[in-house]
mmCIF file of C-alpha atoms in Angstrom:
data_model
loop_
_atom_site.group_PDB
_atom_site.id
_atom_site.type_symbol
_atom_site.label_atom_id
_atom_site.label_comp_id
_atom_site.label_asym_id
_atom_site.label_seq_id
_atom_site.Cartn_x
_atom_site.Cartn_y
_atom_site.Cartn_z
ATOM 1 C CA MET A 197 -15.910 -18.292 -29.124
ATOM 2 C CA SER A 198 -18.877 -20.375 -30.207
ATOM 3 C CA PHE A 199 -22.330 -20.137 -28.631
ATOM 4 C CA ASP A 200 -22.020 -23.614 -27.043
ATOM 5 C CA ARG A 201 -18.715 -22.708 -25.409
ATOM 6 C CA ARG A 202 -20.209 -19.499 -24.015
ATOM 7 C CA LYS A 203 -23.142 -21.427 -22.544
ATOM 8 C CA LEU A 204 -20.779 -23.964 -21.010
ATOM 9 C CA LEU A 205 -18.565 -21.220 -19.559
ATOM 10 C CA ALA A 206 -21.577 -19.342 -18.162
ATOM 11 C CA ALA A 207 -22.953 -22.545 -16.604
ATOM 12 C CA ALA A 208 -19.559 -23.357 -15.062
ATOM 13 C CA LEU A 209 -19.190 -19.854 -13.602
ATOM 14 C CA GLY A 210 -22.760 -19.881 -12.299
ATOM 15 C CA GLY A 211 -22.307 -23.295 -10.706
ATOM 16 C CA THR A 212 -19.059 -22.219 -9.070
ATOM 17 C CA ALA A 213 -20.683 -19.071 -7.707
ATOM 18 C CA LEU A 214 -23.598 -21.087 -6.350
ATOM 19 C CA LEU A 215 -21.343 -23.641 -4.656
ATOM 20 C CA THR A 216 -19.037 -21.052 -3.074
ATOM 21 C CA THR A 217 -21.937 -19.195 -1.448
ATOM 22 C CA GLY A 218 -22.496 -22.259 0.735
ATOM 23 C CA CYS A 219 -19.038 -21.739 2.216
ATOM 24 C CA MET A 220 -19.972 -18.265 3.374
ATOM 25 C CA THR A 221 -21.974 -19.136 6.483
ATOM 26 C CA LYS A 222 -22.770 -16.465 8.994
ATOM 27 C CA PRO A 223 -21.039 -16.742 12.364
ATOM 28 C CA LEU A 224 -22.915 -17.683 15.517
ATOM 29 C CA ARG A 225 -24.575 -14.740 17.172
ATOM 30 C CA SER A 226 -23.224 -14.233 20.681
ATOM 31 C CA ALA A 227 -25.333 -14.156 23.824
ATOM 32 C CA ASN A 228 -26.465 -10.843 25.262
ATOM 33 C CA ALA A 229 -24.734 -9.371 28.327
ATOM 34 C CA ASP A 230 -27.445 -10.818 30.596
ATOM 35 C CA GLY A 231 -26.938 -14.325 29.146
ATOM 36 C CA THR A 232 -30.098 -14.397 27.015
ATOM 37 C CA TYR A 233 -30.035 -15.131 23.301
ATOM 38 C CA CYS A 234 -31.981 -13.314 20.570
ATOM 39 C CA PHE A 235 -32.813 -14.323 17.014
ATOM 40 C CA ARG A 236 -32.695 -11.205 14.867
ATOM 41 C CA ILE A 237 -34.812 -10.508 11.802
ATOM 42 C CA GLY A 238 -33.806 -7.602 9.610
ATOM 43 C CA LYS A 239 -30.748 -5.421 9.402
ATOM 44 C CA SER A 240 -32.444 -2.079 9.788
ATOM 45 C CA TYR A 241 -32.062 0.250 12.714
ATOM 46 C CA ARG A 242 -35.141 -1.413 14.271
ATOM 47 C CA PRO A 243 -34.756 -5.178 13.850
ATOM 48 C CA LYS A 244 -37.311 -7.601 15.277
ATOM 49 C CA LEU A 245 -35.777 -9.668 18.065
ATOM 50 C CA THR A 246 -37.123 -12.958 19.432
ATOM 51 C CA CYS A 247 -35.312 -13.593 22.722
ATOM 52 C CA THR A 248 -35.137 -16.281 25.365
ATOM 53 C CA THR A 249 -36.326 -15.168 28.798
ATOM 54 C CA GLY A 250 -33.452 -16.859 30.628
ATOM 55 C CA PRO A 251 -29.744 -17.340 30.053
ATOM 56 C CA ILE A 252 -28.505 -19.911 27.540
ATOM 57 C CA PRO A 253 -26.070 -22.704 28.476
ATOM 58 C CA PRO A 254 -22.314 -21.996 28.374
ATOM 59 C CA GLU A 255 -20.201 -22.728 25.304
ATOM 60 C CA GLN A 256 -18.796 -25.898 26.911
ATOM 61 C CA ALA A 257 -22.301 -27.388 27.154
ATOM 62 C CA GLU A 258 -22.974 -26.374 23.545
ATOM 63 C CA ALA A 259 -19.786 -28.088 22.353
ATOM 64 C CA GLN A 260 -20.740 -31.241 24.252
ATOM 65 C CA ALA A 261 -24.290 -31.161 22.853
ATOM 66 C CA ARG A 262 -22.967 -30.925 19.277
ATOM 67 C CA GLU A 263 -21.524 -34.435 19.694
ATOM 68 C CA PHE A 264 -25.114 -35.779 19.776
ATOM 69 C CA SER A 265 -24.176 -38.478 22.240
ATOM 70 C CA GLY A 266 -26.469 -39.963 24.830
ATOM 71 C CA THR A 267 -26.301 -40.355 28.587
ATOM 72 C CA PRO A 268 -26.109 -43.946 29.865
ATOM 73 C CA ASP A 269 -29.042 -43.675 32.279
ATOM 74 C CA ARG A 270 -31.244 -41.146 30.430
ATOM 75 C CA LEU A 271 -33.118 -40.728 27.152
ATOM 76 C CA THR A 272 -31.591 -37.761 25.300
ATOM 77 C CA VAL A 273 -33.896 -35.690 23.061
ATOM 78 C CA PHE A 274 -32.642 -32.898 20.825
ATOM 79 C CA LEU A 275 -35.124 -30.235 19.703
ATOM 80 C CA VAL A 276 -34.010 -28.589 16.440
ATOM 81 C CA ARG A 277 -35.713 -25.440 15.179
ATOM 82 C CA LYS A 278 -34.474 -24.257 11.786
ATOM 83 C CA ARG A 279 -36.877 -23.610 8.910
ATOM 84 C CA TRP A 280 -36.992 -20.760 6.413
ATOM 85 C CA GLY A 281 -40.573 -19.727 7.250
ATOM 86 C CA ASP A 282 -40.129 -19.794 11.018
ATOM 87 C CA THR A 283 -39.105 -16.278 11.969
ATOM 88 C CA GLY A 284 -40.936 -15.398 15.148
ATOM 89 C CA TYR A 285 -42.304 -16.464 18.504
ATOM 90 C CA VAL A 286 -40.668 -18.038 21.468
ATOM 91 C CA ILE A 287 -42.089 -21.570 21.326
ATOM 92 C CA PRO A 288 -42.072 -23.400 24.659
ATOM 93 C CA VAL A 289 -41.860 -27.176 24.367
ATOM 94 C CA VAL A 290 -43.133 -28.976 27.451
ATOM 95 C CA THR A 291 -42.664 -32.605 28.433
ATOM 96 C CA ASP A 292 -44.544 -34.470 31.096
ATOM 97 C CA ALA A 293 -41.333 -34.911 33.099
ATOM 98 C CA ALA A 294 -39.310 -31.699 32.734
ATOM 99 C CA VAL A 295 -39.504 -27.937 32.841
ATOM 100 C CA PRO A 296 -40.601 -26.071 29.694
ATOM 101 C CA VAL A 297 -37.857 -25.470 27.145
ATOM 102 C CA GLU A 298 -38.053 -22.165 25.277
ATOM 103 C CA THR A 299 -36.938 -22.295 21.662
ATOM 104 C CA VAL A 300 -36.362 -19.339 19.366
ATOM 105 C CA PRO A 301 -35.942 -19.521 15.578
ATOM 106 C CA GLU A 302 -32.651 -21.061 14.448
ATOM 107 C CA SER A 303 -31.803 -22.720 17.759
ATOM 108 C CA PHE A 304 -31.623 -26.159 19.328
ATOM 109 C CA ALA A 305 -32.093 -27.632 22.793
ATOM 110 C CA ARG A 306 -31.103 -30.824 24.618
ATOM 111 C CA LEU A 307 -33.380 -32.675 27.031
ATOM 112 C CA ARG A 308 -32.276 -35.620 29.130
ATOM 113 C CA LEU A 309 -35.372 -37.491 30.273
ATOM 114 C CA ALA A 310 -36.144 -40.670 32.155
ATOM 115 C CA PRO A 311 -36.358 -43.668 29.812
ATOM 116 C CA GLY A 312 -39.860 -44.531 28.641
ATOM 117 C CA GLN A 313 -42.741 -42.753 26.958
ATOM 118 C CA HIS A 314 -43.181 -38.975 26.945
ATOM 119 C CA VAL A 315 -45.441 -36.417 25.299
ATOM 120 C CA LEU A 316 -43.846 -33.273 23.867
ATOM 121 C CA THR A 317 -46.182 -30.292 23.505
ATOM 122 C CA ALA A 318 -45.321 -27.059 21.680
ATOM 123 C CA THR A 319 -47.505 -24.010 22.271
ATOM 124 C CA TRP A 320 -47.739 -20.784 20.278
ATOM 125 C CA PRO A 321 -50.338 -17.981 20.272
ATOM 126 C CA GLU A 322 -52.583 -19.736 17.738
ATOM 127 C CA GLY A 323 -52.442 -23.359 18.867
ATOM 128 C CA THR A 324 -50.566 -26.373 20.132
ATOM 129 C CA ALA A 325 -48.826 -29.380 18.622
ATOM 130 C CA ARG A 326 -47.889 -32.662 20.292
ATOM 131 C CA LEU A 327 -45.704 -35.633 19.601
ATOM 132 C CA ASP A 328 -45.497 -38.924 21.496
ATOM 133 C CA ILE A 329 -41.948 -40.234 21.874
ATOM 134 C CA SER A 330 -40.430 -43.230 23.609
ATOM 135 C CA GLY A 331 -36.910 -44.448 24.125
ATOM 136 C CA LYS A 332 -34.513 -46.462 26.246
ATOM 137 C CA ALA A 333 -31.657 -45.357 28.451
ATOM 138 C CA GLY A 334 -28.683 -44.236 26.361
ATOM 139 C CA GLU A 335 -30.827 -43.644 23.262
ATOM 140 C CA VAL A 336 -30.727 -40.335 21.349
ATOM 141 C CA LEU A 337 -33.807 -38.932 19.580
ATOM 142 C CA VAL A 338 -34.151 -35.834 17.416
ATOM 143 C CA VAL A 339 -37.386 -33.851 17.188
ATOM 144 C CA GLU A 340 -37.819 -31.039 14.674
ATOM 145 C CA VAL A 341 -39.907 -28.010 15.623
ATOM 146 C CA ILE A 342 -41.269 -27.028 12.220
ATOM 147 C CA GLY A 343 -43.094 -23.749 11.824
ATOM 148 C CA LEU A 344 -44.420 -21.424 9.171
ATOM 149 C CA ILE A 345 -45.543 -17.877 9.812
ATOM 150 C CA TRP A 346 -47.750 -16.156 7.264
ATOM 151 C CA ALA A 347 -49.630 -12.862 7.316
ATOM 152 C CA TRP A 348 -52.863 -14.777 7.973
ATOM 153 C CA GLY A 349 -51.539 -17.010 10.769
ATOM 154 C CA SER A 350 -48.930 -19.464 11.898
ATOM 155 C CA LYS A 351 -48.684 -23.214 12.186
ATOM 156 C CA TYR A 352 -46.187 -25.406 13.989
ATOM 157 C CA ARG A 353 -45.690 -29.148 14.213
ATOM 158 C CA LEU A 354 -43.297 -31.563 15.880
ATOM 159 C CA GLU A 355 -41.739 -34.329 13.766
ATOM 160 C CA PRO A 356 -39.083 -36.983 14.391
ATOM 161 C CA GLY A 357 -35.730 -36.285 12.751
ATOM 162 C CA THR A 358 -32.408 -38.032 12.230
ATOM 163 C CA ILE A 359 -29.103 -37.472 13.997
ATOM 164 C CA ASP A 360 -27.185 -36.989 10.734
ATOM 165 C CA ASP A 361 -29.647 -34.337 9.559
ATOM 166 C CA ALA A 362 -29.561 -32.654 12.985
ATOM 167 C CA ARG A 363 -25.758 -32.463 12.938
ATOM 168 C CA GLU A 364 -25.923 -30.653 9.615
ATOM 169 C CA ARG A 365 -28.805 -28.363 10.582
ATOM 170 C CA THR A 366 -27.340 -27.325 13.950
ATOM 171 C CA ARG A 367 -23.925 -26.392 12.582
ATOM 172 C CA ASN A 368 -24.700 -22.651 12.905
ATOM 173 C CA LEU A 369 -27.381 -22.771 15.599
ATOM 174 C CA ARG A 370 -27.209 -21.831 19.255
ATOM 175 C CA LEU A 371 -27.972 -24.212 22.117
ATOM 176 C CA VAL A 372 -30.675 -22.322 24.043
ATOM 177 C CA ALA A 373 -31.579 -24.943 26.664
ATOM 178 C CA ASP A 374 -29.911 -27.929 28.298
ATOM 179 C CA VAL A 375 -32.281 -29.698 30.693
ATOM 180 C CA GLY A 376 -31.597 -32.775 32.787
#
């Protein structure tokens, strides 16, 4: 076999291996017995858990939320939290009109708010981030909770997202809050 054929075969096998790893997604982690949900870091006998303080919505609400449809008389806002560097902290996101929503890494939440303008505020031990949003009744907005945790500190921000991107990103995430 010539050198060019070997390179082509190696590239084809490597590409196939890379593409098939995307099909091996981990299953959704189930809720704890008390209804709370924990994001787990590490596989050792002492993993680090970041848990919600209250129970998560039932599976029926999660299935309905995954449709990313709006409510005729409310503004629907989805909070999506999935980034590679975001591995800790329960981040509460507060609006001016609703109760705080606790997010954990690799989770999403649904808020149904009154139409109009709102301020979303995320708080973590080292700071806060805010985002002004506005929308009409029946409209659906996506907000990404983007965080990075380093040895020397952490930083979070809130950014608008798209529904198509949110559908893809939430495929293996848990719904941890459903408000409104």
